Short mmCIF file of C-alpha atoms in Angstrom, two decimals:
data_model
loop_
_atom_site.label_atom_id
_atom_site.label_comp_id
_atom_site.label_asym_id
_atom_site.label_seq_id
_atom_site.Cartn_x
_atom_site.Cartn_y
_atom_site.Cartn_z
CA UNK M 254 -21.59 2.62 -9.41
CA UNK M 255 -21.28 5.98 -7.08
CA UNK M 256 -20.58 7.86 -10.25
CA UNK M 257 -23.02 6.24 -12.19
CA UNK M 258 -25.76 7.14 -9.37
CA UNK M 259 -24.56 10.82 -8.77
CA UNK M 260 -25.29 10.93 -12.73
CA UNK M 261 -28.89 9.75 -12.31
CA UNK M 262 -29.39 11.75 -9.66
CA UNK M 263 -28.14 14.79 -11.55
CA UNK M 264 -31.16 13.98 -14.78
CA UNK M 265 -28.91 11.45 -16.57
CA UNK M 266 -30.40 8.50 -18.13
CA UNK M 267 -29.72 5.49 -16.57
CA UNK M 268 -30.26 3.07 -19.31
CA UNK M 269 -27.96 5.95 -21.47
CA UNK M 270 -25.33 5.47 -18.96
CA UNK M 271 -25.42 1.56 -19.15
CA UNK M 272 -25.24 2.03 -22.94
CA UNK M 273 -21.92 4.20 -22.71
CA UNK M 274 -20.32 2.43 -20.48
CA UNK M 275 -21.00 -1.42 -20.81
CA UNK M 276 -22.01 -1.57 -24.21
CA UNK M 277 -19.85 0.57 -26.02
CA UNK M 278 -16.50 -2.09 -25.84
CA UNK M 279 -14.40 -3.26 -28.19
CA UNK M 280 -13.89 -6.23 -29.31
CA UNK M 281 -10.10 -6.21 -28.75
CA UNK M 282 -10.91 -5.13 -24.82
CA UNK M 283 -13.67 -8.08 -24.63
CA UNK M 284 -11.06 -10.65 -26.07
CA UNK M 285 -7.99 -9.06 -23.51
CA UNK M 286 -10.94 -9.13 -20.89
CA UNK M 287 -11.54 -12.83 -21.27
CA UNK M 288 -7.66 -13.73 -21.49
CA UNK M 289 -7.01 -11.88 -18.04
CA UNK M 290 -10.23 -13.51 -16.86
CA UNK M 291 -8.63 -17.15 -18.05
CA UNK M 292 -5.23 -16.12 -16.15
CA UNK M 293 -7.16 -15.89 -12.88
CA UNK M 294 -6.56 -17.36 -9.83
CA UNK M 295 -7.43 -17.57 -6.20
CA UNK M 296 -5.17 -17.21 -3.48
CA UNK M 297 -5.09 -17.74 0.41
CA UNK M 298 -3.54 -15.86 3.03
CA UNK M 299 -4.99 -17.49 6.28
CA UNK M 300 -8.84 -16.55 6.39
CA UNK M 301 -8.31 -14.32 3.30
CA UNK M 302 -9.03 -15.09 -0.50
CA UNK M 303 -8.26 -13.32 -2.98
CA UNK M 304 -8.80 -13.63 -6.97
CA UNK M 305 -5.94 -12.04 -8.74
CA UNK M 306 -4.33 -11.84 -12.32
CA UNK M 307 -1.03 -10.44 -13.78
CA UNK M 308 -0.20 -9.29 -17.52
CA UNK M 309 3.05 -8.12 -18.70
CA UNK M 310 3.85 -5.39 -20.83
CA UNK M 311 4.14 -7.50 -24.42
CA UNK M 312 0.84 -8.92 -23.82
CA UNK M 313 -0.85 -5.71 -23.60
CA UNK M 314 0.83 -4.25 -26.38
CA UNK M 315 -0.13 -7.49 -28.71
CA UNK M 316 -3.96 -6.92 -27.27
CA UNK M 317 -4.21 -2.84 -28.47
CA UNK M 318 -2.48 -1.24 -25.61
CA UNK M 319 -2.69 0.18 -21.99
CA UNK M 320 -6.34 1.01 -22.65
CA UNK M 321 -7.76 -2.43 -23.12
CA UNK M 322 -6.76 -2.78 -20.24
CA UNK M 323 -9.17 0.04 -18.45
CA UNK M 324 -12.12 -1.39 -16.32
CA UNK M 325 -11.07 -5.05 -15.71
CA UNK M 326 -10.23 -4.68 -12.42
CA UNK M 327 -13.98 -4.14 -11.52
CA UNK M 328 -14.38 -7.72 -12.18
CA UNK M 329 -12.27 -9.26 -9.76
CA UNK M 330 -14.45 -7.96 -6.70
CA UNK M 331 -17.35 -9.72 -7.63
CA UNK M 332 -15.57 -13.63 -7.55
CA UNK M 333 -17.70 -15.72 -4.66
CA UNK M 334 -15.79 -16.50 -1.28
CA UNK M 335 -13.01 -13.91 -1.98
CA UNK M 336 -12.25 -10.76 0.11
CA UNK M 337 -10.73 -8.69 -2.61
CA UNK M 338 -9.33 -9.05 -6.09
CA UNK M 339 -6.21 -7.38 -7.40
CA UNK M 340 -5.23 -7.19 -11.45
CA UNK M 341 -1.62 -6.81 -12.21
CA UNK M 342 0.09 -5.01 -14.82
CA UNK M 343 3.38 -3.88 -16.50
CA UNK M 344 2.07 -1.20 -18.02
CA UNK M 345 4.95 -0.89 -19.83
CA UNK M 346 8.80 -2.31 -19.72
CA UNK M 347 10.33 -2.31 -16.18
CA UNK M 348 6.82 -0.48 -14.48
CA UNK M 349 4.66 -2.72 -12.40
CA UNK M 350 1.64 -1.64 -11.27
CA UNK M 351 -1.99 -2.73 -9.54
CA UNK M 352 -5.32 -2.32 -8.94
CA UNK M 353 -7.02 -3.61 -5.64
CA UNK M 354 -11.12 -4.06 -5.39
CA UNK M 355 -12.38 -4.92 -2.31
CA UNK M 356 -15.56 -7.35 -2.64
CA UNK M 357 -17.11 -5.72 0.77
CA UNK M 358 -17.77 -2.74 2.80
CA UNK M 359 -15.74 -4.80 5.67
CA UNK M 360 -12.32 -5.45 3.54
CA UNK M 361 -9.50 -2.77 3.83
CA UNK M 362 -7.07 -2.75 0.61
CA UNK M 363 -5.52 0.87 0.86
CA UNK M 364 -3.20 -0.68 3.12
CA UNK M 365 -2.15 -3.42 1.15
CA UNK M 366 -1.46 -0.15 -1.61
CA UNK M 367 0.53 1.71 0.92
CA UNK M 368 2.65 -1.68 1.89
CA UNK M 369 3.07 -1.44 -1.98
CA UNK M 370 4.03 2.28 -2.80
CA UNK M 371 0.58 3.34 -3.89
CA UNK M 372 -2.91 4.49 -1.94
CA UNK M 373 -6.16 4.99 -1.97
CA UNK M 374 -9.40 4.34 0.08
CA UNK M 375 -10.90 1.00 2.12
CA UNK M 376 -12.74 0.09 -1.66
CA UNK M 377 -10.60 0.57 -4.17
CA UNK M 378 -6.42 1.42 -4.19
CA UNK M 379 -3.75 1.19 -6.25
CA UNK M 380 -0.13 0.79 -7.14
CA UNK M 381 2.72 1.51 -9.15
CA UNK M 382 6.47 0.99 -8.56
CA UNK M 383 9.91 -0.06 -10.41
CA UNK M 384 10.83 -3.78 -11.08
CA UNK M 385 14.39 -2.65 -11.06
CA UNK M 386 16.12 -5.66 -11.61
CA UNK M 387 13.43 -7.92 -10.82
CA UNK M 388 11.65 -9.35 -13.75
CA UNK M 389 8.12 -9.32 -14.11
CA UNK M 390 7.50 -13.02 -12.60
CA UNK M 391 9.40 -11.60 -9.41
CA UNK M 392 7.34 -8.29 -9.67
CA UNK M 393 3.86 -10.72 -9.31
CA UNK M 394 5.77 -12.68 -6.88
CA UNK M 395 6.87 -9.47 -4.78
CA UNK M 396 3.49 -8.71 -4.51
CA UNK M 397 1.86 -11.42 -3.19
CA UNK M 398 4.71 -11.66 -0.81
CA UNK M 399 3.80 -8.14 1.06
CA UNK M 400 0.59 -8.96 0.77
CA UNK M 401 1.08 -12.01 2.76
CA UNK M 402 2.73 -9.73 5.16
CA UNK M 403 0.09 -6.92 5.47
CA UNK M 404 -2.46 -9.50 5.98
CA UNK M 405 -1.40 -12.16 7.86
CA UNK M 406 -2.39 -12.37 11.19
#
């Protein structure tokens, strides 16, 4: 949305921007879309609720790729009574990584991305690390287990 503003701001059209960028998707996105949206859930740590989602690497080859995957995660920030949202990925064999939204001005995730390997800022952060030896289920699980950690209080 701040790009899409500066853009206005700058002589852009906004109903030319909503054209490029929300209806200009492929099918195979819309349909990959929809199956992440199906695979979400909400989860609790204390006061906090969070809507998350995890794909391994064979389903995102089967859907197109890594780029059906771009822009997702700026749907799981806008799920009712939830802090933040987070969409998981193996972006591709042994490589897990994340992408955190937060659903307010009030909700921190960049530390949740450091706890994780990544960064970025209060809104929007991101990781990426090794499974290792782990395999993907203990990847998702790994997760959710530092962020129970980082925000548990």
């Amino acid at each position: 949305f701040l790009i899409a503003s500066e853009l206005v701001s700058l002589g852009a059209s906004p109903k030319e921007i909503s054209f490029y960028t929300l209806k200009n998707l492929s099918l195979n996105k819309l349909k990959f879309w929809g199956n992440c949206f199906l695979k979400a859930n909400i989860a609790k740590i204390d006061n906090i609720k969070y809507v998350w989602a995890a794909v391994c690497v064979d389903e995102l080859i089967k859907a197109g790729g890594r780029e059906v995957r771009q822009g997702v995660e700026s749907f799981f920030n806008i799920i009712e009574d939830t802090d933040f949202g987070i969409f998981i990925t193996e972006q591709e064999e042994g490589i897990l990584s994340g992408s955190l939204r937060a659903r307010t001005t009030n909700f921190d995730v960049s530390i949740a991305a450091l706890a994780l390997g990544g960064g970025g800022h209060k809104g929007a952060a991101g990781f990426k690390f090794k499974l290792d030896n782990l395999t993907f289920q203990q990847g998702v699980k790994k997760v959710h287990d530092i962020l129970k950690k980082v925000y548990n209080k």
